[in-house]
Short mmCIF file of C-alpha atoms in Angstrom, two decimals:
data_model
loop_
_atom_site.label_atom_id
_atom_site.label_comp_id
_atom_site.label_asym_id
_atom_site.label_seq_id
_atom_site.Cartn_x
_atom_site.Cartn_y
_atom_site.Cartn_z
CA UNK A 1 23.28 4.05 -25.82
CA UNK A 2 24.60 1.42 -28.22
CA UNK A 3 27.30 1.92 -30.83
CA UNK A 4 26.59 0.75 -34.38
CA UNK A 5 28.93 -1.89 -35.68
CA UNK A 6 31.01 -0.95 -38.70
CA UNK A 7 28.86 -3.16 -40.94
CA UNK A 8 25.61 -1.64 -39.66
CA UNK A 9 27.02 1.87 -40.10
CA UNK A 10 28.21 1.05 -43.63
CA UNK A 11 24.60 0.82 -44.78
CA UNK A 12 24.13 4.41 -43.62
CA UNK A 13 27.29 5.57 -45.38
CA UNK A 14 26.37 3.81 -48.65
CA UNK A 15 22.94 5.43 -48.84
CA UNK A 16 22.13 8.13 -51.38
CA UNK A 17 18.80 9.38 -52.79
CA UNK A 18 19.20 6.76 -55.54
CA UNK A 19 20.78 3.96 -53.52
CA UNK A 20 18.34 3.54 -50.66
CA UNK A 21 19.45 1.10 -47.97
CA UNK A 22 16.19 -0.01 -46.43
CA UNK A 23 14.58 -3.43 -46.65
CA UNK A 24 10.86 -3.73 -47.25
CA UNK A 25 8.07 -6.27 -47.12
CA UNK A 26 4.56 -6.56 -48.48
CA UNK A 27 2.27 -8.41 -46.07
CA UNK A 28 -1.18 -9.38 -47.32
CA UNK A 29 -3.47 -10.05 -44.36
CA UNK A 30 -6.94 -11.50 -43.86
CA UNK A 31 -8.86 -8.86 -41.86
CA UNK A 32 -11.73 -11.29 -41.17
CA UNK A 33 -9.61 -13.12 -38.57
CA UNK A 34 -9.21 -10.03 -36.37
CA UNK A 35 -11.15 -10.54 -33.13
CA UNK A 36 -14.04 -8.07 -33.15
CA UNK A 37 -13.28 -7.03 -36.72
CA UNK A 38 -10.55 -4.85 -38.22
CA UNK A 39 -10.36 -1.15 -37.48
CA UNK A 40 -7.41 1.12 -38.04
CA UNK A 41 -7.87 2.61 -34.57
CA UNK A 42 -7.40 -0.77 -32.89
CA UNK A 43 -4.55 -1.68 -35.25
CA UNK A 44 -2.74 1.54 -34.32
CA UNK A 45 -3.28 1.05 -30.59
CA UNK A 46 -2.01 -2.55 -30.62
CA UNK A 47 1.02 -1.65 -32.71
CA UNK A 48 1.85 1.28 -30.44
CA UNK A 49 1.75 -0.96 -27.39
CA UNK A 50 3.96 -3.64 -28.93
CA UNK A 51 6.67 -1.50 -30.55
CA UNK A 52 7.29 0.43 -27.34
CA UNK A 53 8.57 -2.80 -25.77
CA UNK A 54 11.23 -3.31 -28.45
CA UNK A 55 14.23 -0.92 -28.54
CA UNK A 56 14.77 -1.40 -32.28
CA UNK A 57 11.49 0.40 -32.90
CA UNK A 58 12.07 3.32 -30.51
CA UNK A 59 15.76 4.16 -30.97
CA UNK A 60 17.26 6.60 -33.43
CA UNK A 61 20.64 7.44 -34.91
CA UNK A 62 22.92 10.03 -33.34
CA UNK A 63 26.12 11.04 -35.11
CA UNK A 64 29.45 11.37 -33.34
CA UNK A 65 30.84 14.94 -33.55
CA UNK A 66 33.17 15.41 -36.53
CA UNK A 67 32.27 11.83 -37.60
CA UNK A 68 35.17 10.55 -35.52
CA UNK A 69 33.40 7.26 -34.92
CA UNK A 70 30.43 5.25 -36.00
CA UNK A 71 27.05 6.63 -34.94
CA UNK A 72 25.26 5.40 -31.84
CA UNK A 73 21.70 4.33 -31.13
CA UNK A 74 19.91 6.45 -28.55
CA UNK A 75 16.36 6.30 -27.29
CA UNK A 76 13.95 8.63 -29.05
CA UNK A 77 12.50 10.56 -26.14
CA UNK A 78 9.80 11.99 -28.42
CA UNK A 79 8.77 8.72 -30.06
CA UNK A 80 5.24 8.70 -31.48
CA UNK A 81 3.82 5.85 -33.49
CA UNK A 82 2.03 8.31 -35.79
CA UNK A 83 5.43 9.38 -37.15
CA UNK A 84 5.88 5.86 -38.51
CA UNK A 85 2.41 4.43 -39.15
CA UNK A 86 0.37 5.73 -42.07
CA UNK A 87 -3.07 4.83 -43.42
CA UNK A 88 -3.61 4.73 -47.17
CA UNK A 89 -6.34 3.62 -49.58
CA UNK A 90 -5.96 2.32 -53.11
CA UNK A 91 -7.95 4.01 -55.90
CA UNK A 92 -10.88 1.82 -56.88
CA UNK A 93 -11.15 -0.65 -58.46
CA UNK A 94 -7.88 -1.85 -56.95
CA UNK A 95 -6.11 -5.10 -57.72
CA UNK A 96 -2.58 -6.42 -58.10
CA UNK A 97 -1.38 -3.75 -60.55
CA UNK A 98 -2.56 -0.83 -58.40
CA UNK A 99 -1.05 -2.40 -55.28
CA UNK A 100 2.35 -2.91 -56.91
CA UNK A 101 2.36 0.67 -58.19
CA UNK A 102 1.73 2.02 -54.70
CA UNK A 103 4.33 -0.27 -53.08
CA UNK A 104 6.88 0.72 -55.72
CA UNK A 105 6.30 4.39 -54.91
CA UNK A 106 6.64 3.78 -51.17
CA UNK A 107 9.85 1.76 -51.62
CA UNK A 108 11.47 4.68 -53.44
CA UNK A 109 10.95 7.14 -50.57
CA UNK A 110 13.87 7.72 -48.14
CA UNK A 111 13.30 7.60 -44.39
CA UNK A 112 13.78 10.44 -41.91
CA UNK A 113 17.07 9.81 -40.08
CA UNK A 114 15.98 12.06 -37.25
CA UNK A 115 13.54 9.37 -36.11
CA UNK A 116 13.67 5.59 -35.57
CA UNK A 117 14.42 4.02 -38.92
CA UNK A 118 11.20 2.18 -39.71
CA UNK A 119 7.88 2.92 -41.37
CA UNK A 120 4.63 1.03 -41.82
CA UNK A 121 1.87 1.81 -44.30
CA UNK A 122 -1.55 0.20 -43.86
CA UNK A 123 -3.11 -0.03 -47.33
CA UNK A 124 -6.87 -0.57 -47.52
CA UNK A 125 -9.10 -1.36 -50.50
CA UNK A 126 -7.06 -4.15 -52.13
CA UNK A 127 -8.90 -7.10 -53.66
CA UNK A 128 -7.05 -10.31 -54.52
CA UNK A 129 -7.45 -12.37 -57.69
CA UNK A 130 -10.66 -13.94 -56.30
CA UNK A 131 -12.15 -10.53 -55.56
CA UNK A 132 -11.78 -10.92 -51.78
CA UNK A 133 -10.81 -7.74 -49.93
CA UNK A 134 -7.54 -7.98 -48.03
CA UNK A 135 -5.54 -5.70 -45.79
CA UNK A 136 -2.01 -4.88 -46.94
CA UNK A 137 0.83 -3.70 -44.71
CA UNK A 138 3.94 -2.32 -46.39
CA UNK A 139 6.94 -2.13 -44.05
CA UNK A 140 10.33 -0.46 -44.32
CA UNK A 141 13.30 -0.90 -41.99
CA UNK A 142 16.77 0.43 -42.59
CA UNK A 143 19.46 -2.17 -43.20
CA UNK A 144 21.46 -0.58 -40.39
CA UNK A 145 18.77 -1.98 -38.08
CA UNK A 146 18.20 -5.49 -39.46
CA UNK A 147 19.49 -8.22 -41.71
CA UNK A 148 17.40 -11.17 -42.90
CA UNK A 149 17.66 -13.21 -39.70
CA UNK A 150 17.36 -10.32 -37.24
CA UNK A 151 14.45 -8.93 -39.23
CA UNK A 152 12.60 -12.22 -38.88
CA UNK A 153 13.28 -12.20 -35.14
CA UNK A 154 12.04 -8.64 -34.88
CA UNK A 155 8.74 -9.54 -36.55
CA UNK A 156 8.18 -12.12 -33.80
CA UNK A 157 7.62 -9.23 -31.39
CA UNK A 158 4.62 -8.18 -33.47
CA UNK A 159 3.14 -11.53 -34.53
CA UNK A 160 1.26 -14.25 -32.67
CA UNK A 161 0.21 -17.87 -33.25
CA UNK A 162 -3.47 -17.11 -32.71
CA UNK A 163 -5.53 -14.02 -33.54
CA UNK A 164 -6.02 -13.04 -29.90
CA UNK A 165 -2.76 -14.45 -28.50
CA UNK A 166 0.18 -12.35 -27.20
CA UNK A 167 3.22 -11.82 -29.46
CA UNK A 168 5.62 -14.73 -29.95
CA UNK A 169 8.35 -12.85 -28.07
CA UNK A 170 6.69 -11.63 -24.89
CA UNK A 171 9.68 -10.49 -22.84
CA UNK A 172 10.11 -6.72 -22.65
CA UNK A 173 13.51 -5.55 -23.85
CA UNK A 174 15.16 -2.38 -22.60
CA UNK A 175 17.89 -0.06 -23.79
CA UNK A 176 20.38 0.62 -21.02
CA UNK A 177 21.88 4.02 -20.35
CA UNK A 178 20.84 7.59 -20.99
CA UNK A 179 21.59 9.67 -24.05
CA UNK A 180 25.29 10.69 -24.00
CA UNK A 181 26.51 14.25 -24.21
CA UNK A 182 28.31 15.54 -27.29
CA UNK A 183 31.53 15.74 -25.26
CA UNK A 184 31.21 12.09 -24.26
CA UNK A 185 30.61 11.05 -27.86
CA UNK A 186 33.60 13.11 -29.01
CA UNK A 187 35.81 11.45 -26.39
CA UNK A 188 34.65 7.97 -27.36
CA UNK A 189 35.21 8.81 -31.03
CA UNK A 190 38.76 10.04 -30.43
CA UNK A 191 39.57 6.91 -28.44
CA UNK A 192 38.11 4.62 -31.11
CA UNK A 193 40.03 6.42 -33.88
CA UNK A 194 43.29 6.21 -31.94
CA UNK A 195 43.00 2.49 -31.16
CA UNK A 196 41.56 1.31 -34.49
CA UNK A 197 44.98 0.88 -36.22
CA UNK A 198 46.02 -1.52 -33.44
CA UNK A 199 43.60 -4.13 -34.78
CA UNK A 200 45.12 -4.20 -38.27
CA UNK A 201 47.82 -6.81 -37.47
CA UNK A 202 45.14 -9.08 -36.04
CA UNK A 203 43.16 -8.88 -39.27
CA UNK A 204 46.05 -9.25 -41.70
CA UNK A 205 46.85 -12.86 -40.79
CA UNK A 206 43.41 -14.34 -41.54
CA UNK A 207 43.07 -12.13 -44.63
CA UNK A 208 46.39 -13.33 -46.07
CA UNK A 209 45.39 -16.91 -45.34
CA UNK A 210 42.10 -16.31 -47.12
CA UNK A 211 43.87 -15.01 -50.22
CA UNK A 212 46.20 -17.99 -50.21
CA UNK A 213 43.28 -20.39 -49.77
CA UNK A 214 41.36 -18.75 -52.61
CA UNK A 215 44.32 -18.97 -55.00
CA UNK A 216 44.80 -22.62 -54.12
CA UNK A 217 41.13 -23.41 -54.68
CA UNK A 218 41.10 -21.49 -57.95
CA UNK A 219 43.99 -23.62 -59.24
CA UNK A 220 42.12 -26.78 -58.26
CA UNK A 221 38.86 -25.54 -59.73
CA UNK A 222 37.06 -25.68 -56.36
CA UNK A 223 36.72 -21.95 -55.65
CA UNK A 224 33.43 -20.07 -55.62
CA UNK A 225 32.63 -17.98 -58.65
CA UNK A 226 34.85 -14.87 -58.70
CA UNK A 227 33.40 -11.34 -58.84
CA UNK A 228 34.04 -9.11 -61.87
CA UNK A 229 33.31 -12.06 -64.21
CA UNK A 230 29.61 -11.33 -64.77
CA UNK A 231 28.21 -10.54 -68.23
CA UNK A 232 26.59 -7.15 -68.66
CA UNK A 233 22.79 -6.99 -68.76
CA UNK A 234 20.18 -4.26 -68.81
CA UNK A 235 20.03 -4.24 -64.99
CA UNK A 236 23.76 -3.60 -64.53
CA UNK A 237 24.27 0.13 -64.61
CA UNK A 238 23.73 3.33 -62.64
CA UNK A 239 20.40 3.29 -60.80
CA UNK A 240 17.86 5.96 -59.93
CA UNK A 241 15.71 6.30 -56.82
CA UNK A 242 12.53 5.04 -58.53
CA UNK A 243 11.57 1.43 -57.82
CA UNK A 244 9.45 -1.28 -59.43
CA UNK A 245 8.10 -4.31 -57.55
CA UNK A 246 6.52 -7.63 -58.48
CA UNK A 247 5.62 -10.67 -56.38
CA UNK A 248 4.63 -14.31 -56.93
CA UNK A 249 4.20 -17.60 -55.07
CA UNK A 250 5.48 -21.15 -55.44
CA UNK A 251 4.57 -24.36 -53.65
CA UNK A 252 7.08 -25.35 -50.97
CA UNK A 253 5.89 -28.96 -51.21
CA UNK A 254 6.71 -29.03 -54.94
CA UNK A 255 10.22 -27.80 -54.14
CA UNK A 256 10.57 -30.44 -51.42
CA UNK A 257 9.48 -33.13 -53.88
CA UNK A 258 12.29 -32.08 -56.22
CA UNK A 259 14.69 -32.05 -53.28
CA UNK A 260 13.79 -35.56 -52.18
CA UNK A 261 14.08 -36.87 -55.72
CA UNK A 262 17.39 -35.21 -56.62
CA UNK A 263 19.22 -34.80 -53.31
CA UNK A 264 19.72 -31.10 -54.00
CA UNK A 265 19.07 -28.61 -51.19
CA UNK A 266 16.13 -26.23 -51.19
CA UNK A 267 18.60 -23.37 -51.68
CA UNK A 268 20.07 -25.11 -54.75
CA UNK A 269 16.59 -25.51 -56.20
CA UNK A 270 15.59 -21.90 -55.52
CA UNK A 271 18.76 -20.59 -57.18
CA UNK A 272 18.31 -22.94 -60.12
CA UNK A 273 14.70 -21.77 -60.56
CA UNK A 274 15.92 -18.16 -60.43
CA UNK A 275 18.48 -18.97 -63.12
CA UNK A 276 15.80 -20.45 -65.38
CA UNK A 277 13.41 -17.56 -64.78
CA UNK A 278 16.08 -14.96 -65.57
CA UNK A 279 17.10 -16.94 -68.66
CA UNK A 280 13.52 -16.87 -69.98
CA UNK A 281 13.16 -13.18 -69.15
CA UNK A 282 16.34 -12.25 -70.99
CA UNK A 283 15.46 -14.52 -73.92
CA UNK A 284 12.13 -12.73 -74.35
CA UNK A 285 14.00 -9.43 -74.50
CA UNK A 286 16.69 -10.77 -76.86
CA UNK A 287 19.34 -10.01 -74.21
CA UNK A 288 20.50 -13.45 -73.02
CA UNK A 289 24.31 -13.35 -72.69
CA UNK A 290 26.46 -16.34 -73.60
CA UNK A 291 27.94 -16.60 -70.12
CA UNK A 292 25.99 -17.32 -66.95
CA UNK A 293 24.67 -14.55 -64.74
CA UNK A 294 26.53 -14.14 -61.45
CA UNK A 295 24.62 -13.59 -58.20
CA UNK A 296 25.69 -12.45 -54.77
CA UNK A 297 23.99 -14.57 -52.12
CA UNK A 298 23.99 -13.15 -48.55
CA UNK A 299 24.80 -15.78 -45.93
CA UNK A 300 23.96 -15.46 -42.24
CA UNK A 301 26.92 -16.05 -39.89
CA UNK A 302 24.83 -15.43 -36.78
CA UNK A 303 25.63 -18.88 -35.38
CA UNK A 304 29.37 -18.61 -36.06
CA UNK A 305 30.06 -14.95 -35.28
CA UNK A 306 32.10 -14.13 -32.18
CA UNK A 307 30.71 -10.60 -32.09
CA UNK A 308 27.88 -9.69 -29.75
CA UNK A 309 27.18 -6.23 -31.13
CA UNK A 310 25.56 -5.32 -34.42
CA UNK A 311 22.30 -6.16 -36.16
CA UNK A 312 23.95 -7.37 -39.37
CA UNK A 313 25.85 -10.61 -39.06
CA UNK A 314 26.22 -11.63 -42.67
CA UNK A 315 28.77 -12.70 -45.20
CA UNK A 316 28.29 -13.38 -48.90
CA UNK A 317 29.18 -15.90 -51.56
CA UNK A 318 29.15 -15.59 -55.32
CA UNK A 319 27.49 -18.19 -57.52
CA UNK A 320 26.69 -18.65 -61.19
CA UNK A 321 22.97 -19.16 -61.88
CA UNK A 322 23.28 -21.44 -64.91
CA UNK A 323 21.44 -19.07 -67.25
CA UNK A 324 23.58 -20.53 -70.04
CA UNK A 325 21.99 -23.98 -69.49
CA UNK A 326 18.60 -24.62 -71.11
CA UNK A 327 17.62 -27.90 -69.44
CA UNK A 328 16.22 -27.29 -65.90
CA UNK A 329 17.45 -30.60 -64.46
CA UNK A 330 20.92 -30.17 -65.91
CA UNK A 331 21.02 -26.64 -64.50
CA UNK A 332 20.05 -27.92 -61.06
CA UNK A 333 22.76 -30.59 -61.11
CA UNK A 334 25.35 -28.01 -62.14
CA UNK A 335 24.07 -25.62 -59.48
CA UNK A 336 24.22 -28.24 -56.71
CA UNK A 337 27.83 -29.08 -57.56
CA UNK A 338 29.03 -25.49 -57.82
CA UNK A 339 27.14 -24.46 -54.67
CA UNK A 340 28.79 -27.26 -52.70
CA UNK A 341 32.21 -25.93 -53.71
CA UNK A 342 31.12 -22.36 -52.98
CA UNK A 343 29.91 -23.34 -49.49
CA UNK A 344 33.17 -25.17 -48.73
CA UNK A 345 35.11 -22.12 -49.89
CA UNK A 346 32.87 -19.80 -47.89
CA UNK A 347 33.26 -21.94 -44.76
CA UNK A 348 37.00 -21.40 -44.98
CA UNK A 349 36.43 -17.67 -44.55
CA UNK A 350 36.33 -16.52 -40.89
CA UNK A 351 32.75 -15.62 -39.98
CA UNK A 352 33.62 -12.11 -38.78
CA UNK A 353 35.91 -11.09 -41.67
CA UNK A 354 33.42 -8.73 -43.30
CA UNK A 355 32.37 -7.25 -39.95
CA UNK A 356 35.99 -6.77 -38.82
CA UNK A 357 37.08 -4.91 -41.95
CA UNK A 358 33.85 -2.87 -41.98
CA UNK A 359 35.00 -1.22 -38.74
CA UNK A 360 37.36 0.85 -40.89
CA UNK A 361 34.51 2.31 -42.93
CA UNK A 362 34.75 6.11 -42.83
CA UNK A 363 31.51 8.12 -43.05
CA UNK A 364 32.80 10.96 -45.19
CA UNK A 365 34.98 8.80 -47.42
CA UNK A 366 32.22 6.27 -48.09
CA UNK A 367 29.62 8.93 -48.79
CA UNK A 368 31.83 10.91 -51.17
CA UNK A 369 32.96 7.74 -52.95
CA UNK A 370 29.41 6.52 -53.57
CA UNK A 371 28.30 9.88 -54.92
CA UNK A 372 31.34 10.18 -57.18
CA UNK A 373 30.79 6.61 -58.39
CA UNK A 374 27.20 7.44 -59.34
CA UNK A 375 27.91 10.87 -60.83
CA UNK A 376 30.65 9.47 -63.07
CA UNK A 377 28.47 6.43 -63.95
CA UNK A 378 31.40 4.15 -63.24
CA UNK A 379 29.13 1.11 -62.92
CA UNK A 380 28.81 1.22 -66.71
CA UNK A 381 32.54 1.51 -67.38
CA UNK A 382 34.24 -1.28 -65.44
CA UNK A 383 33.61 -5.05 -65.59
CA UNK A 384 30.37 -6.09 -63.92
CA UNK A 385 31.02 -7.15 -60.33
CA UNK A 386 27.80 -9.16 -60.07
CA UNK A 387 24.46 -9.10 -61.85
CA UNK A 388 22.07 -9.16 -58.91
CA UNK A 389 21.52 -10.09 -55.26
CA UNK A 390 19.45 -13.16 -54.34
CA UNK A 391 18.46 -13.91 -50.74
CA UNK A 392 16.70 -16.99 -49.39
CA UNK A 393 15.18 -16.32 -45.97
CA UNK A 394 13.60 -19.15 -43.93
CA UNK A 395 10.19 -18.24 -42.59
CA UNK A 396 7.62 -19.77 -40.25
CA UNK A 397 6.20 -23.21 -41.16
CA UNK A 398 2.89 -22.38 -39.46
CA UNK A 399 0.31 -19.60 -39.82
CA UNK A 400 1.11 -16.29 -38.12
CA UNK A 401 -1.19 -13.45 -37.14
CA UNK A 402 -0.18 -9.79 -37.40
CA UNK A 403 -2.24 -7.56 -35.09
CA UNK A 404 -4.84 -10.34 -35.14
CA UNK A 405 -4.97 -10.66 -38.96
CA UNK A 406 -3.74 -13.89 -40.50
CA UNK A 407 -0.65 -13.43 -42.69
CA UNK A 408 -1.61 -14.91 -46.06
CA UNK A 409 1.44 -13.66 -47.97
CA UNK A 410 4.72 -12.08 -46.90
CA UNK A 411 6.91 -10.80 -49.72
CA UNK A 412 10.41 -9.60 -48.73
CA UNK A 413 12.24 -6.91 -50.71
CA UNK A 414 15.93 -6.02 -50.37
CA UNK A 415 18.00 -3.01 -51.48
CA UNK A 416 19.46 -2.50 -54.95
CA UNK A 417 22.84 -1.02 -55.78
CA UNK A 418 24.64 0.89 -58.49
CA UNK A 419 25.83 -1.79 -60.89
CA UNK A 420 23.24 -4.32 -59.72
CA UNK A 421 19.80 -2.79 -59.97
CA UNK A 422 17.88 -6.01 -59.26
CA UNK A 423 17.20 -7.81 -55.99
CA UNK A 424 15.29 -11.10 -55.63
CA UNK A 425 14.35 -12.27 -52.15
CA UNK A 426 12.59 -15.55 -51.39
CA UNK A 427 10.84 -16.39 -48.11
CA UNK A 428 9.02 -19.56 -47.08
CA UNK A 429 5.84 -19.10 -45.07
CA UNK A 430 3.35 -21.76 -44.01
CA UNK A 431 4.00 -24.06 -46.97
CA UNK A 432 4.29 -21.32 -49.59
CA UNK A 433 7.44 -19.78 -51.07
CA UNK A 434 6.93 -16.05 -51.55
CA UNK A 435 9.07 -14.29 -54.17
CA UNK A 436 9.70 -10.57 -54.01
CA UNK A 437 11.41 -8.75 -56.86
CA UNK A 438 12.48 -5.12 -56.52
CA UNK A 439 14.50 -3.17 -59.06
CA UNK A 440 15.49 0.29 -60.09
CA UNK A 441 12.91 1.46 -62.61
CA UNK A 442 15.70 2.17 -65.08
CA UNK A 443 16.87 -1.44 -64.76
CA UNK A 444 13.58 -3.39 -64.88
CA UNK A 445 10.54 -1.35 -65.89
CA UNK A 446 8.10 -4.26 -65.74
CA UNK A 447 9.26 -6.88 -63.21
CA UNK A 448 5.96 -8.75 -63.63
CA UNK A 449 7.38 -10.12 -66.90
CA UNK A 450 10.23 -11.56 -64.84
CA UNK A 451 8.50 -12.87 -61.73
CA UNK A 452 5.89 -14.83 -63.74
CA UNK A 453 8.66 -17.19 -64.89
CA UNK A 454 9.41 -18.46 -61.35
CA UNK A 455 6.36 -20.73 -60.86
CA UNK A 456 6.57 -21.73 -64.53
CA UNK A 457 10.22 -22.74 -64.08
CA UNK A 458 9.39 -24.82 -61.00
CA UNK A 459 6.72 -26.64 -63.02
CA UNK A 460 9.26 -27.33 -65.78
CA UNK A 461 11.81 -28.61 -63.31
CA UNK A 462 9.30 -30.89 -61.61
CA UNK A 463 8.21 -32.26 -64.99
CA UNK A 464 11.83 -32.94 -65.97
CA UNK A 465 12.42 -34.79 -62.70
CA UNK A 466 9.39 -36.99 -63.36
CA UNK A 467 10.37 -37.56 -67.00
CA UNK A 468 13.85 -38.62 -65.91
CA UNK A 469 12.33 -41.35 -63.76
CA UNK A 470 13.72 -39.98 -60.53
CA UNK A 471 11.74 -41.43 -57.65
CA UNK A 472 11.40 -39.93 -54.22
CA UNK A 473 12.60 -42.08 -51.33
CA UNK A 474 9.70 -43.38 -49.23
CA UNK A 475 10.80 -41.49 -46.14
CA UNK A 476 13.29 -38.68 -46.19
CA UNK A 477 15.37 -38.41 -43.01
CA UNK A 478 14.75 -35.39 -40.82
CA UNK A 479 18.21 -34.00 -41.62
CA UNK A 480 17.15 -33.52 -45.24
CA UNK A 481 14.90 -30.62 -44.39
CA UNK A 482 17.80 -28.20 -44.59
CA UNK A 483 17.74 -25.29 -46.97
#
């Protein structure tokens, strides 16, 4: 048995049929690399063997009686891989459009909370732009189980460096303890509820200091962008449960060339490209606001956190995307400066602040509040908190093999929220930057018209760097390979 942290449990409490809290990915695989050839039977058998060695794949949620505490993870004694793995085929002829339609449908389906919170759909019959048949695996894992970093680590238990090699993480993990009785859970819940107020004084000091620090930085003009200052767009309203998805690729080497020439970080460049792409998208629709869009950027605090428990170890910063700046190079320079201030401000925030306060999340209160918020369409009545979420997840710099099939593309997809019905996640993989866009269908009906601007914006930025006469240093130091 393992208790969910308050932050992990919050993703359960925030979930509704419209606001689904799972993270997804679209993996496009080369079946020709599978030793002996691909077959679904062998795929299923290998997956079954590997997931049984990892508790995150075989544990399920169990509620505490009367919701007196956060739920706990317990081993699913009736685990069967067939409850989670499904085989599907695209209608023929099947290309990009048909694949995105199917993935969008799958992303909008909630998961069964009575079983381990993951699903995997093997999609056959897809042909890429060159007409080559590929195997597609669409995955879903609940955010209560993983964040960006822990999700990447979890994938290592299923992937290998060679088609016939063992998984990257070969040690077998175990879940200690047997399933607790309802009486034991009730007792633990009563104890946790009784002692929870004792931690408030410990949290108040750092929180007051944070407020003071933020006010001071705001007066000096060195604070990160504040929430509730975002302009309203078509993707800032009440969402539905239907999803739309689009994906694209960019060259990591092109981004590194811009980094070496400008001194900006890869993260600065990615955010600047996103700002330019969103600017072009909104211009085409005649919806570009005068002020810049505001993004929430999740930040991993896994290296700084003092907490051992919990899958989610994240914080967040707010940043303007420079959608009010037309010139790509000028936008990047502005982004690099503002991001530096935002990072300094964020570093002043204790790593566990969000996790500590999340311990006070109440299941019933959170659930009722989210439903009331949606039913009253409050997201359309108050100032916009933020326009969208953008995540930049580092991936492997070398080829990986999933069940023996080489991973050609890996597109990550995060959750969307009432008030911010658009999520953009970027992942680097073997020299390619994969872009995954997911949105509520009511917010972005055709995300392909948005995602196409990302590689075009990178090309514009690279051209502007060359036109400005910026020259790359002959040898960039190793420390410059940071995000």
